[in-house]
mmCIF file of C-alpha atoms in Angstrom:
data_model
loop_
_atom_site.group_PDB
_atom_site.id
_atom_site.type_symbol
_atom_site.label_atom_id
_atom_site.label_comp_id
_atom_site.label_asym_id
_atom_site.label_seq_id
_atom_site.Cartn_x
_atom_site.Cartn_y
_atom_site.Cartn_z
ATOM 1 C CA UNK A 1 -12.949 -24.927 9.166
ATOM 2 C CA UNK A 2 -10.336 -25.955 11.547
ATOM 3 C CA UNK A 3 -7.820 -28.385 9.690
ATOM 4 C CA UNK A 4 -8.034 -26.548 6.424
ATOM 5 C CA UNK A 5 -4.688 -26.483 5.069
ATOM 6 C CA UNK A 6 -3.742 -22.855 3.588
ATOM 7 C CA UNK A 7 -0.887 -22.149 1.926
ATOM 8 C CA UNK A 8 0.058 -18.598 1.572
ATOM 9 C CA UNK A 9 2.253 -17.752 -1.383
ATOM 10 C CA UNK A 10 4.086 -14.668 -0.515
ATOM 11 C CA UNK A 11 6.010 -14.003 2.885
ATOM 12 C CA UNK A 12 5.472 -9.971 2.389
ATOM 13 C CA UNK A 13 3.709 -7.867 4.180
ATOM 14 C CA UNK A 14 0.049 -8.761 2.773
ATOM 15 C CA UNK A 15 1.310 -12.263 3.142
ATOM 16 C CA UNK A 16 1.735 -11.866 6.504
ATOM 17 C CA UNK A 17 -1.371 -9.997 7.545
ATOM 18 C CA UNK A 18 -3.212 -12.723 5.769
ATOM 19 C CA UNK A 19 -1.275 -15.722 7.446
ATOM 20 C CA UNK A 20 -1.674 -13.884 10.796
ATOM 21 C CA UNK A 21 -5.385 -13.821 10.276
ATOM 22 C CA UNK A 22 -5.985 -17.159 9.003
ATOM 23 C CA UNK A 23 -3.723 -18.723 11.774
ATOM 24 C CA UNK A 24 -5.387 -17.256 14.635
ATOM 25 C CA UNK A 25 -8.828 -18.234 13.331
ATOM 26 C CA UNK A 26 -7.600 -21.964 13.849
ATOM 27 C CA UNK A 27 -6.387 -22.688 10.380
ATOM 28 C CA UNK A 28 -3.404 -24.809 9.300
ATOM 29 C CA UNK A 29 -1.488 -22.010 7.465
ATOM 30 C CA UNK A 30 2.068 -22.537 5.665
ATOM 31 C CA UNK A 31 4.002 -19.610 4.090
ATOM 32 C CA UNK A 32 6.133 -20.152 1.449
ATOM 33 C CA UNK A 33 8.497 -17.227 -0.313
ATOM 34 C CA UNK A 34 10.736 -17.667 -3.277
ATOM 35 C CA UNK A 35 13.285 -15.683 -0.689
ATOM 36 C CA UNK A 36 13.326 -14.443 2.267
ATOM 37 C CA UNK A 37 10.401 -12.910 4.421
ATOM 38 C CA UNK A 38 9.897 -9.525 3.176
ATOM 39 C CA UNK A 39 12.730 -9.325 1.334
ATOM 40 C CA UNK A 40 11.009 -7.768 -1.812
ATOM 41 C CA UNK A 41 8.275 -4.946 -2.181
ATOM 42 C CA UNK A 42 8.002 -4.696 1.843
ATOM 43 C CA UNK A 43 11.895 -3.920 2.406
ATOM 44 C CA UNK A 44 11.626 -1.428 -0.029
ATOM 45 C CA UNK A 45 8.920 0.788 0.800
ATOM 46 C CA UNK A 46 8.599 4.037 3.354
ATOM 47 C CA UNK A 47 6.228 2.345 5.705
ATOM 48 C CA UNK A 48 3.011 4.754 5.059
ATOM 49 C CA UNK A 49 -0.589 3.957 6.772
ATOM 50 C CA UNK A 50 -2.618 6.559 5.273
ATOM 51 C CA UNK A 51 -5.959 8.106 4.780
ATOM 52 C CA UNK A 52 -4.774 11.577 3.326
ATOM 53 C CA UNK A 53 -4.364 10.189 0.074
ATOM 54 C CA UNK A 54 -7.743 8.567 -0.870
ATOM 55 C CA UNK A 55 -10.957 9.795 -1.616
ATOM 56 C CA UNK A 56 -14.228 8.456 -0.776
ATOM 57 C CA UNK A 57 -14.795 4.769 -2.177
ATOM 58 C CA UNK A 58 -13.757 1.117 -1.367
ATOM 59 C CA UNK A 59 -9.835 1.680 -1.108
ATOM 60 C CA UNK A 60 -10.707 4.648 1.544
ATOM 61 C CA UNK A 61 -12.821 1.988 3.516
ATOM 62 C CA UNK A 62 -10.389 -0.333 3.355
ATOM 63 C CA UNK A 63 -7.745 2.425 4.764
ATOM 64 C CA UNK A 64 -9.872 3.432 7.682
ATOM 65 C CA UNK A 65 -10.243 -0.146 8.889
ATOM 66 C CA UNK A 66 -6.594 -1.138 8.578
ATOM 67 C CA UNK A 67 -5.481 2.275 10.337
ATOM 68 C CA UNK A 68 -8.242 1.042 13.074
ATOM 69 C CA UNK A 69 -7.153 -2.388 13.014
ATOM 70 C CA UNK A 70 -3.072 -1.645 13.314
ATOM 71 C CA UNK A 71 -2.380 -0.249 16.695
ATOM 72 C CA UNK A 72 -4.607 -3.163 17.815
ATOM 73 C CA UNK A 73 -2.680 -5.761 15.825
ATOM 74 C CA UNK A 74 0.461 -4.642 17.171
ATOM 75 C CA UNK A 75 -0.700 -4.358 20.706
ATOM 76 C CA UNK A 76 -1.997 -7.847 20.418
ATOM 77 C CA UNK A 77 0.982 -9.421 19.094
ATOM 78 C CA UNK A 78 3.243 -7.240 22.001
ATOM 79 C CA UNK A 79 0.750 -9.113 25.015
ATOM 80 C CA UNK A 80 0.934 -12.584 23.620
ATOM 81 C CA UNK A 81 4.762 -13.207 24.278
ATOM 82 C CA UNK A 82 8.256 -11.299 25.114
ATOM 83 C CA UNK A 83 9.050 -12.507 21.585
ATOM 84 C CA UNK A 84 6.279 -10.275 20.436
ATOM 85 C CA UNK A 85 6.977 -7.480 22.216
ATOM 86 C CA UNK A 86 10.272 -6.881 21.001
ATOM 87 C CA UNK A 87 8.622 -7.809 17.384
ATOM 88 C CA UNK A 88 5.987 -5.196 18.235
ATOM 89 C CA UNK A 89 8.741 -2.737 19.209
ATOM 90 C CA UNK A 90 10.498 -3.218 15.561
ATOM 91 C CA UNK A 91 7.654 -1.959 14.206
ATOM 92 C CA UNK A 92 8.101 1.388 14.862
ATOM 93 C CA UNK A 93 4.548 2.213 15.176
ATOM 94 C CA UNK A 94 4.362 6.213 14.949
ATOM 95 C CA UNK A 95 0.855 8.042 14.869
ATOM 96 C CA UNK A 96 2.404 11.128 13.740
ATOM 97 C CA UNK A 97 -0.207 12.636 11.222
ATOM 98 C CA UNK A 98 0.193 14.059 7.790
ATOM 99 C CA UNK A 99 0.014 17.518 6.633
ATOM 100 C CA UNK A 100 -0.418 18.016 2.907
ATOM 101 C CA UNK A 101 0.694 21.390 1.517
ATOM 102 C CA UNK A 102 -0.626 23.249 -1.979
ATOM 103 C CA UNK A 103 2.219 25.813 -3.284
ATOM 104 C CA UNK A 104 -0.158 27.361 -5.596
ATOM 105 C CA UNK A 105 -3.960 29.021 -5.892
ATOM 106 C CA UNK A 106 -4.607 26.237 -8.148
ATOM 107 C CA UNK A 107 -3.098 23.275 -5.936
ATOM 108 C CA UNK A 108 -4.920 24.763 -3.265
ATOM 109 C CA UNK A 109 -8.366 24.910 -5.012
ATOM 110 C CA UNK A 110 -7.888 21.272 -5.642
ATOM 111 C CA UNK A 111 -6.631 19.944 -2.262
ATOM 112 C CA UNK A 112 -9.215 21.957 -0.516
ATOM 113 C CA UNK A 113 -12.110 20.120 -2.649
ATOM 114 C CA UNK A 114 -10.695 16.966 -2.303
ATOM 115 C CA UNK A 115 -10.483 17.640 1.515
ATOM 116 C CA UNK A 116 -14.085 18.129 1.752
ATOM 117 C CA UNK A 117 -15.006 15.001 -0.185
ATOM 118 C CA UNK A 118 -12.789 13.093 2.326
ATOM 119 C CA UNK A 119 -14.797 14.654 5.395
ATOM 120 C CA UNK A 120 -18.079 13.504 3.584
ATOM 121 C CA UNK A 121 -16.721 9.995 4.333
ATOM 122 C CA UNK A 122 -15.247 10.747 7.938
ATOM 123 C CA UNK A 123 -12.014 11.511 7.192
ATOM 124 C CA UNK A 124 -10.786 13.818 9.728
ATOM 125 C CA UNK A 125 -8.741 16.668 7.416
ATOM 126 C CA UNK A 126 -8.175 19.868 9.146
ATOM 127 C CA UNK A 127 -7.547 23.057 7.619
ATOM 128 C CA UNK A 128 -4.020 24.892 8.921
ATOM 129 C CA UNK A 129 -4.048 28.534 9.088
ATOM 130 C CA UNK A 130 -0.303 29.615 8.012
ATOM 131 C CA UNK A 131 0.831 30.375 11.481
ATOM 132 C CA UNK A 132 -0.274 27.279 12.760
ATOM 133 C CA UNK A 133 1.490 25.134 9.537
ATOM 134 C CA UNK A 134 4.947 26.872 10.570
ATOM 135 C CA UNK A 135 4.351 26.177 14.295
ATOM 136 C CA UNK A 136 3.565 22.283 13.439
ATOM 137 C CA UNK A 137 6.433 22.510 10.244
ATOM 138 C CA UNK A 138 8.967 25.162 11.135
ATOM 139 C CA UNK A 139 11.176 24.002 8.159
ATOM 140 C CA UNK A 140 8.666 23.743 5.521
ATOM 141 C CA UNK A 141 7.934 26.595 2.692
ATOM 142 C CA UNK A 142 6.687 29.724 3.530
ATOM 143 C CA UNK A 143 5.615 29.728 -0.528
ATOM 144 C CA UNK A 144 2.096 27.767 0.312
ATOM 145 C CA UNK A 145 -1.269 28.355 -0.061
ATOM 146 C CA UNK A 146 -3.378 25.803 1.891
ATOM 147 C CA UNK A 147 -2.545 23.156 3.965
ATOM 148 C CA UNK A 148 -4.464 20.425 5.584
ATOM 149 C CA UNK A 149 -3.518 18.567 8.634
ATOM 150 C CA UNK A 150 -4.588 14.401 8.481
ATOM 151 C CA UNK A 151 -4.464 13.435 12.046
ATOM 152 C CA UNK A 152 -5.175 9.881 11.082
ATOM 153 C CA UNK A 153 -2.019 9.706 9.043
ATOM 154 C CA UNK A 154 0.792 7.040 10.645
ATOM 155 C CA UNK A 155 3.817 5.247 9.824
ATOM 156 C CA UNK A 156 5.597 1.865 10.426
ATOM 157 C CA UNK A 157 8.676 0.674 10.035
ATOM 158 C CA UNK A 158 8.054 -1.677 7.016
ATOM 159 C CA UNK A 159 9.877 -5.046 7.267
ATOM 160 C CA UNK A 160 9.830 -4.478 11.094
ATOM 161 C CA UNK A 161 6.066 -4.479 11.057
ATOM 162 C CA UNK A 162 5.887 -7.282 8.769
ATOM 163 C CA UNK A 163 8.063 -8.895 10.927
ATOM 164 C CA UNK A 164 5.370 -8.598 13.888
ATOM 165 C CA UNK A 165 2.485 -9.720 11.959
ATOM 166 C CA UNK A 166 4.771 -12.876 10.979
ATOM 167 C CA UNK A 167 5.839 -13.589 14.557
ATOM 168 C CA UNK A 168 2.451 -13.602 15.548
ATOM 169 C CA UNK A 169 1.234 -15.989 12.786
ATOM 170 C CA UNK A 170 4.248 -18.258 13.647
ATOM 171 C CA UNK A 171 2.895 -17.966 17.438
ATOM 172 C CA UNK A 172 -0.198 -18.892 16.352
ATOM 173 C CA UNK A 173 0.957 -22.215 14.528
ATOM 174 C CA UNK A 174 1.880 -21.084 10.708
ATOM 175 C CA UNK A 175 5.154 -22.640 9.372
ATOM 176 C CA UNK A 176 7.288 -20.386 6.854
ATOM 177 C CA UNK A 177 9.394 -21.995 3.978
ATOM 178 C CA UNK A 178 11.749 -19.515 2.292
ATOM 179 C CA UNK A 179 13.619 -20.302 -0.687
ATOM 180 C CA UNK A 180 10.407 -21.783 -1.999
ATOM 181 C CA UNK A 181 9.579 -20.567 -5.466
ATOM 182 C CA UNK A 182 6.351 -21.670 -6.896
ATOM 183 C CA UNK A 183 7.073 -23.377 -10.267
ATOM 184 C CA UNK A 184 3.586 -24.658 -11.053
ATOM 185 C CA UNK A 185 0.085 -25.628 -9.869
ATOM 186 C CA UNK A 186 -1.214 -28.910 -9.393
ATOM 187 C CA UNK A 187 -4.893 -29.454 -9.911
ATOM 188 C CA UNK A 188 -7.360 -32.016 -9.398
ATOM 189 C CA UNK A 189 -11.225 -31.811 -10.378
ATOM 190 C CA UNK A 190 -10.591 -28.266 -11.362
ATOM 191 C CA UNK A 191 -9.511 -27.573 -8.024
ATOM 192 C CA UNK A 192 -6.098 -26.097 -7.055
ATOM 193 C CA UNK A 193 -4.767 -28.780 -4.386
ATOM 194 C CA UNK A 194 -0.897 -28.499 -4.601
ATOM 195 C CA UNK A 195 1.856 -26.113 -5.787
ATOM 196 C CA UNK A 196 5.361 -27.593 -7.391
ATOM 197 C CA UNK A 197 8.147 -25.571 -6.056
ATOM 198 C CA UNK A 198 12.150 -25.062 -6.304
ATOM 199 C CA UNK A 199 11.885 -27.040 -2.932
ATOM 200 C CA UNK A 200 9.314 -29.672 -3.688
ATOM 201 C CA UNK A 201 5.678 -30.157 -3.590
ATOM 202 C CA UNK A 202 3.369 -28.190 -0.874
ATOM 203 C CA UNK A 203 -0.065 -29.437 -1.107
ATOM 204 C CA UNK A 204 -3.295 -27.566 0.379
ATOM 205 C CA UNK A 205 -6.746 -27.078 0.447
ATOM 206 C CA UNK A 206 -6.764 -23.508 -0.183
ATOM 207 C CA UNK A 207 -3.999 -20.954 -1.855
ATOM 208 C CA UNK A 208 -3.562 -17.089 -1.186
ATOM 209 C CA UNK A 209 -1.971 -15.830 -3.782
ATOM 210 C CA UNK A 210 0.170 -12.531 -1.883
ATOM 211 C CA UNK A 211 3.333 -12.390 -4.195
ATOM 212 C CA UNK A 212 2.664 -8.484 -4.741
ATOM 213 C CA UNK A 213 4.048 -7.267 -8.446
ATOM 214 C CA UNK A 214 5.320 -10.756 -9.177
ATOM 215 C CA UNK A 215 1.604 -11.639 -8.476
ATOM 216 C CA UNK A 216 0.439 -11.505 -12.112
ATOM 217 C CA UNK A 217 3.268 -13.669 -13.250
ATOM 218 C CA UNK A 218 2.697 -16.129 -10.168
ATOM 219 C CA UNK A 219 -0.972 -16.553 -11.396
ATOM 220 C CA UNK A 220 0.084 -17.422 -14.584
ATOM 221 C CA UNK A 221 2.408 -20.226 -13.620
ATOM 222 C CA UNK A 222 -1.131 -21.417 -11.992
ATOM 223 C CA UNK A 223 -3.031 -21.036 -15.338
ATOM 224 C CA UNK A 224 -4.592 -17.826 -13.811
ATOM 225 C CA UNK A 225 -3.317 -14.700 -15.534
ATOM 226 C CA UNK A 226 -3.911 -11.616 -13.798
ATOM 227 C CA UNK A 227 -3.827 -7.969 -14.745
ATOM 228 C CA UNK A 228 -1.216 -7.025 -12.429
ATOM 229 C CA UNK A 229 2.109 -5.196 -13.456
ATOM 230 C CA UNK A 230 4.981 -3.902 -11.767
ATOM 231 C CA UNK A 231 5.055 -0.175 -11.143
ATOM 232 C CA UNK A 232 8.774 1.103 -9.804
ATOM 233 C CA UNK A 233 8.912 3.578 -7.009
ATOM 234 C CA UNK A 234 12.384 5.223 -5.502
ATOM 235 C CA UNK A 235 13.292 6.578 -2.019
ATOM 236 C CA UNK A 236 16.152 9.093 -0.991
ATOM 237 C CA UNK A 237 17.562 9.102 2.610
ATOM 238 C CA UNK A 238 19.568 11.699 4.030
ATOM 239 C CA UNK A 239 22.175 11.108 6.925
ATOM 240 C CA UNK A 240 20.771 11.641 10.275
ATOM 241 C CA UNK A 241 19.380 14.896 10.887
ATOM 242 C CA UNK A 242 17.958 17.110 14.000
ATOM 243 C CA UNK A 243 14.208 17.091 14.242
ATOM 244 C CA UNK A 244 13.638 18.486 11.063
ATOM 245 C CA UNK A 245 10.327 17.109 9.867
ATOM 246 C CA UNK A 246 7.706 16.421 12.743
ATOM 247 C CA UNK A 247 4.916 14.742 10.530
ATOM 248 C CA UNK A 248 4.517 12.849 6.582
ATOM 249 C CA UNK A 249 4.424 16.074 4.826
ATOM 250 C CA UNK A 250 3.739 15.956 1.073
ATOM 251 C CA UNK A 251 2.705 18.203 -1.887
ATOM 252 C CA UNK A 252 -0.898 18.193 -3.036
ATOM 253 C CA UNK A 253 0.009 16.738 -6.537
ATOM 254 C CA UNK A 254 1.011 13.419 -4.514
ATOM 255 C CA UNK A 255 -2.694 12.369 -5.046
ATOM 256 C CA UNK A 256 -2.413 12.620 -8.753
ATOM 257 C CA UNK A 257 0.399 11.020 -8.879
ATOM 258 C CA UNK A 258 -0.665 8.317 -7.248
ATOM 259 C CA UNK A 259 -4.066 8.020 -9.050
ATOM 260 C CA UNK A 260 -2.678 8.291 -12.785
ATOM 261 C CA UNK A 261 -2.161 5.483 -15.182
ATOM 262 C CA UNK A 262 0.440 7.203 -16.808
ATOM 263 C CA UNK A 263 3.996 4.892 -17.708
ATOM 264 C CA UNK A 264 5.546 7.889 -18.094
ATOM 265 C CA UNK A 265 7.669 9.264 -14.487
ATOM 266 C CA UNK A 266 5.634 10.560 -12.014
ATOM 267 C CA UNK A 267 7.179 12.505 -9.473
ATOM 268 C CA UNK A 268 5.860 14.678 -6.279
ATOM 269 C CA UNK A 269 7.124 15.732 -3.160
ATOM 270 C CA UNK A 270 6.896 13.629 0.093
ATOM 271 C CA UNK A 271 8.948 14.072 3.357
ATOM 272 C CA UNK A 272 9.105 12.269 6.475
ATOM 273 C CA UNK A 273 11.722 11.469 9.343
ATOM 274 C CA UNK A 274 12.553 8.191 10.747
ATOM 275 C CA UNK A 275 12.926 7.114 14.398
ATOM 276 C CA UNK A 276 16.485 7.441 13.577
ATOM 277 C CA UNK A 277 16.836 10.824 12.567
ATOM 278 C CA UNK A 278 16.411 10.098 8.536
ATOM 279 C CA UNK A 279 14.682 11.697 6.470
ATOM 280 C CA UNK A 280 13.085 9.989 3.379
ATOM 281 C CA UNK A 281 12.299 11.763 0.321
ATOM 282 C CA UNK A 282 9.932 10.217 -2.196
ATOM 283 C CA UNK A 283 7.981 9.798 -4.147
ATOM 284 C CA UNK A 284 8.262 8.505 -8.206
ATOM 285 C CA UNK A 285 6.377 6.202 -9.798
ATOM 286 C CA UNK A 286 7.306 4.478 -13.311
ATOM 287 C CA UNK A 287 6.038 1.853 -14.899
ATOM 288 C CA UNK A 288 9.370 0.587 -16.505
ATOM 289 C CA UNK A 289 8.682 -3.635 -16.023
ATOM 290 C CA UNK A 290 11.105 -5.190 -13.576
ATOM 291 C CA UNK A 291 14.202 -2.866 -14.670
ATOM 292 C CA UNK A 292 15.762 -2.533 -11.185
ATOM 293 C CA UNK A 293 17.938 0.257 -12.463
ATOM 294 C CA UNK A 294 18.016 3.522 -9.755
ATOM 295 C CA UNK A 295 17.698 6.509 -12.718
ATOM 296 C CA UNK A 296 19.996 9.831 -11.581
ATOM 297 C CA UNK A 297 17.081 11.965 -13.485
ATOM 298 C CA UNK A 298 14.403 10.066 -11.360
ATOM 299 C CA UNK A 299 16.317 10.871 -7.899
ATOM 300 C CA UNK A 300 17.446 14.420 -9.011
ATOM 301 C CA UNK A 301 13.510 15.438 -9.999
ATOM 302 C CA UNK A 302 12.701 14.357 -6.434
ATOM 303 C CA UNK A 303 15.161 15.792 -4.525
ATOM 304 C CA UNK A 304 14.322 19.127 -6.934
ATOM 305 C CA UNK A 305 10.366 18.772 -5.402
ATOM 306 C CA UNK A 306 11.667 17.889 -1.938
ATOM 307 C CA UNK A 307 13.739 21.382 -1.853
ATOM 308 C CA UNK A 308 10.772 23.327 -2.979
ATOM 309 C CA UNK A 309 8.736 21.941 -0.146
ATOM 310 C CA UNK A 310 11.628 21.861 2.591
ATOM 311 C CA UNK A 311 14.286 24.489 1.260
ATOM 312 C CA UNK A 312 16.242 24.164 4.771
ATOM 313 C CA UNK A 313 17.155 20.287 2.971
ATOM 314 C CA UNK A 314 19.798 21.841 0.166
ATOM 315 C CA UNK A 315 22.874 20.539 1.343
ATOM 316 C CA UNK A 316 21.900 17.824 3.400
ATOM 317 C CA UNK A 317 23.721 14.640 2.908
ATOM 318 C CA UNK A 318 22.406 11.938 0.763
ATOM 319 C CA UNK A 319 23.617 8.465 2.395
ATOM 320 C CA UNK A 320 21.540 5.999 -0.028
ATOM 321 C CA UNK A 321 18.880 5.748 -2.677
ATOM 322 C CA UNK A 322 16.856 2.491 -3.084
ATOM 323 C CA UNK A 323 13.736 1.477 -5.199
ATOM 324 C CA UNK A 324 11.070 -1.248 -5.013
ATOM 325 C CA UNK A 325 8.126 -2.727 -7.255
ATOM 326 C CA UNK A 326 4.696 -2.172 -6.091
ATOM 327 C CA UNK A 327 1.918 -3.944 -7.358
ATOM 328 C CA UNK A 328 0.012 -1.858 -10.401
ATOM 329 C CA UNK A 329 -3.506 -2.659 -11.391
ATOM 330 C CA UNK A 330 -5.060 -0.279 -13.751
ATOM 331 C CA UNK A 331 -7.850 0.841 -11.988
ATOM 332 C CA UNK A 332 -5.972 1.146 -8.923
ATOM 333 C CA UNK A 333 -8.018 -1.019 -6.282
ATOM 334 C CA UNK A 334 -6.325 -4.013 -4.711
ATOM 335 C CA UNK A 335 -7.163 -7.396 -5.621
ATOM 336 C CA UNK A 336 -8.713 -9.547 -2.939
ATOM 337 C CA UNK A 337 -10.689 -12.767 -2.960
ATOM 338 C CA UNK A 338 -11.570 -16.135 -4.167
ATOM 339 C CA UNK A 339 -10.263 -16.570 -8.258
ATOM 340 C CA UNK A 340 -13.504 -18.015 -10.082
ATOM 341 C CA UNK A 341 -11.561 -19.544 -12.453
ATOM 342 C CA UNK A 342 -9.908 -22.105 -10.483
ATOM 343 C CA UNK A 343 -11.334 -23.506 -7.043
ATOM 344 C CA UNK A 344 -8.746 -23.475 -4.314
ATOM 345 C CA UNK A 345 -6.989 -20.321 -5.522
ATOM 346 C CA UNK A 346 -7.461 -16.865 -3.894
ATOM 347 C CA UNK A 347 -5.701 -13.334 -4.112
ATOM 348 C CA UNK A 348 -4.457 -10.434 -2.365
ATOM 349 C CA UNK A 349 -2.658 -8.073 -3.852
ATOM 350 C CA UNK A 350 -2.562 -5.269 -6.132
ATOM 351 C CA UNK A 351 -2.369 -2.464 -3.695
ATOM 352 C CA UNK A 352 0.681 -0.806 -5.587
ATOM 353 C CA UNK A 353 2.025 1.854 -3.067
ATOM 354 C CA UNK A 354 -0.173 1.309 -0.372
ATOM 355 C CA UNK A 355 0.300 -2.164 0.721
ATOM 356 C CA UNK A 356 2.001 -1.250 3.979
ATOM 357 C CA UNK A 357 -1.170 0.219 5.190
ATOM 358 C CA UNK A 358 -3.847 -1.748 3.862
ATOM 359 C CA UNK A 359 -2.148 -4.982 4.837
ATOM 360 C CA UNK A 360 -3.906 -5.671 7.969
ATOM 361 C CA UNK A 361 -7.421 -4.339 6.900
ATOM 362 C CA UNK A 362 -6.685 -6.863 3.878
ATOM 363 C CA UNK A 363 -5.584 -9.938 6.223
ATOM 364 C CA UNK A 364 -8.924 -9.451 8.069
ATOM 365 C CA UNK A 365 -11.142 -9.414 4.993
ATOM 366 C CA UNK A 366 -9.446 -12.364 3.395
ATOM 367 C CA UNK A 367 -10.242 -13.918 6.940
ATOM 368 C CA UNK A 368 -14.202 -12.628 6.711
ATOM 369 C CA UNK A 369 -14.359 -14.259 2.822
ATOM 370 C CA UNK A 370 -12.680 -17.587 3.663
ATOM 371 C CA UNK A 371 -14.884 -18.119 6.567
ATOM 372 C CA UNK A 372 -17.844 -16.544 5.558
ATOM 373 C CA UNK A 373 -18.059 -14.509 8.419
ATOM 374 C CA UNK A 374 -19.770 -10.984 7.733
ATOM 375 C CA UNK A 375 -16.991 -9.013 6.718
ATOM 376 C CA UNK A 376 -16.253 -5.380 7.887
ATOM 377 C CA UNK A 377 -16.187 -3.920 4.821
ATOM 378 C CA UNK A 378 -17.867 -4.190 1.471
ATOM 379 C CA UNK A 379 -15.711 -6.811 -0.891
ATOM 380 C CA UNK A 380 -17.142 -6.425 -4.066
ATOM 381 C CA UNK A 381 -14.909 -3.509 -5.470
ATOM 382 C CA UNK A 382 -11.842 -5.589 -4.842
ATOM 383 C CA UNK A 383 -13.180 -8.969 -6.991
ATOM 384 C CA UNK A 384 -10.900 -11.011 -8.830
ATOM 385 C CA UNK A 385 -13.710 -11.194 -11.830
ATOM 386 C CA UNK A 386 -13.561 -7.401 -13.140
ATOM 387 C CA UNK A 387 -12.330 -6.188 -16.183
ATOM 388 C CA UNK A 388 -9.362 -4.183 -14.861
ATOM 389 C CA UNK A 389 -7.982 -7.580 -13.358
ATOM 390 C CA UNK A 390 -9.381 -10.160 -16.277
ATOM 391 C CA UNK A 391 -10.639 -7.843 -19.108
ATOM 392 C CA UNK A 392 -13.470 -10.130 -18.871
ATOM 393 C CA UNK A 393 -17.300 -8.736 -18.745
ATOM 394 C CA UNK A 394 -18.828 -8.884 -15.279
ATOM 395 C CA UNK A 395 -22.772 -7.840 -14.085
ATOM 396 C CA UNK A 396 -23.854 -4.592 -15.566
ATOM 397 C CA UNK A 397 -24.250 -2.958 -11.987
ATOM 398 C CA UNK A 398 -21.268 -3.904 -10.833
ATOM 399 C CA UNK A 399 -19.408 -2.613 -13.918
ATOM 400 C CA UNK A 400 -21.082 0.811 -13.501
ATOM 401 C CA UNK A 401 -20.189 0.616 -10.307
ATOM 402 C CA UNK A 402 -15.853 0.241 -11.143
ATOM 403 C CA UNK A 403 -16.105 2.870 -14.190
ATOM 404 C CA UNK A 404 -17.538 5.721 -11.294
ATOM 405 C CA UNK A 405 -14.873 4.838 -9.066
ATOM 406 C CA UNK A 406 -12.574 5.052 -11.342
ATOM 407 C CA UNK A 407 -13.915 8.583 -12.753
ATOM 408 C CA UNK A 408 -13.645 9.636 -9.391
ATOM 409 C CA UNK A 409 -10.406 8.521 -9.382
ATOM 410 C CA UNK A 410 -9.401 10.862 -12.479
ATOM 411 C CA UNK A 411 -11.414 13.514 -11.088
ATOM 412 C CA UNK A 412 -9.023 13.702 -8.165
ATOM 413 C CA UNK A 413 -5.686 13.431 -10.604
ATOM 414 C CA UNK A 414 -6.883 16.506 -12.374
ATOM 415 C CA UNK A 415 -7.535 18.447 -9.664
ATOM 416 C CA UNK A 416 -4.887 17.554 -7.489
ATOM 417 C CA UNK A 417 -2.036 18.022 -10.389
ATOM 418 C CA UNK A 418 -3.235 20.623 -12.097
ATOM 419 C CA UNK A 419 -0.841 23.077 -10.752
ATOM 420 C CA UNK A 420 1.732 20.975 -11.633
ATOM 421 C CA UNK A 421 0.820 21.020 -15.208
ATOM 422 C CA UNK A 422 1.019 25.059 -14.772
ATOM 423 C CA UNK A 423 4.465 24.736 -13.962
ATOM 424 C CA UNK A 424 4.068 25.685 -10.329
#
């Protein structure tokens, strides 16, 4: 497929990962973004690279592939050039591990069951004795019932990580064009052959929609609507502190919030430090369209839950708060693959808050599918033509698999949020 012209629509971390893989494979890649590189969802996240919040299934498979690929990708970027080395350093890869903490018996029961299912899928999930937990996290609450350590969890600086992937894509021959908002598509014989942008027409042989929470609107402009909507999340950032939080630490109800489809506010305690010493406090999930206003009641709820997990944070100054939109799909699975309605159009979106962690695995899977290579994991669950994405009928067997996966996620949500509902 050398000589194939690929146009990646979106220069966030998913677009960067796809562009890198396709450019390294020898395709002619152009990346378009209506703003700047990594200026949207990517720059408004926390940088999570997690396996701890995913139960057995296709998303966990993608997460484990990505977790393996992240250090390999950054090492390859660093080896190629001095500029690549600086870019890889800016990604701030930190395999610090995660610790999930339950604070009630109901939460402990749910977390214990969840960790057991993850171990059957090969995830390292180690239950910690109380003394071991306090040795690992001296400032965590003493009011805990169970804690599970996930040594595979890691963190990156989101914009820096995206820049590293883009640096490698450009070094492999890709072209980046910012300030190119896609307005409509150009089709010939039922195939997408170009896009009209605010800066002119861009032609190609294959187009990858990697526009994050704007993917649904972009797809509609191309005549192929998708069930991808924005879901907002917010983060608090403290002033730099002496070493206080040593892992990514979160309350067991976080997985329940991730797996929820509720439109109302969902909050849980997620606390982690950055290399600069600030502590990031999350998390929230709200389906409010593209309303970008910070809500004091949301920030207050997040802070309150963080204080229950780390009481020592009381009185610590908060420097700023920020929020962003994540691409939400009703069945909580990404959308990765060719669009059956329009030849030449592909999608790589719908990762919600897991896009940073899942990006490099998504890029590899897109490359496998585009080139017809043996894929490193099964891609059927991420297909575009499934009910949650198109609202259309698909093969009965696949439909049953999707329903089973959704029931599994709902069960996880019920188990891990039960202690929250009981007022713990």
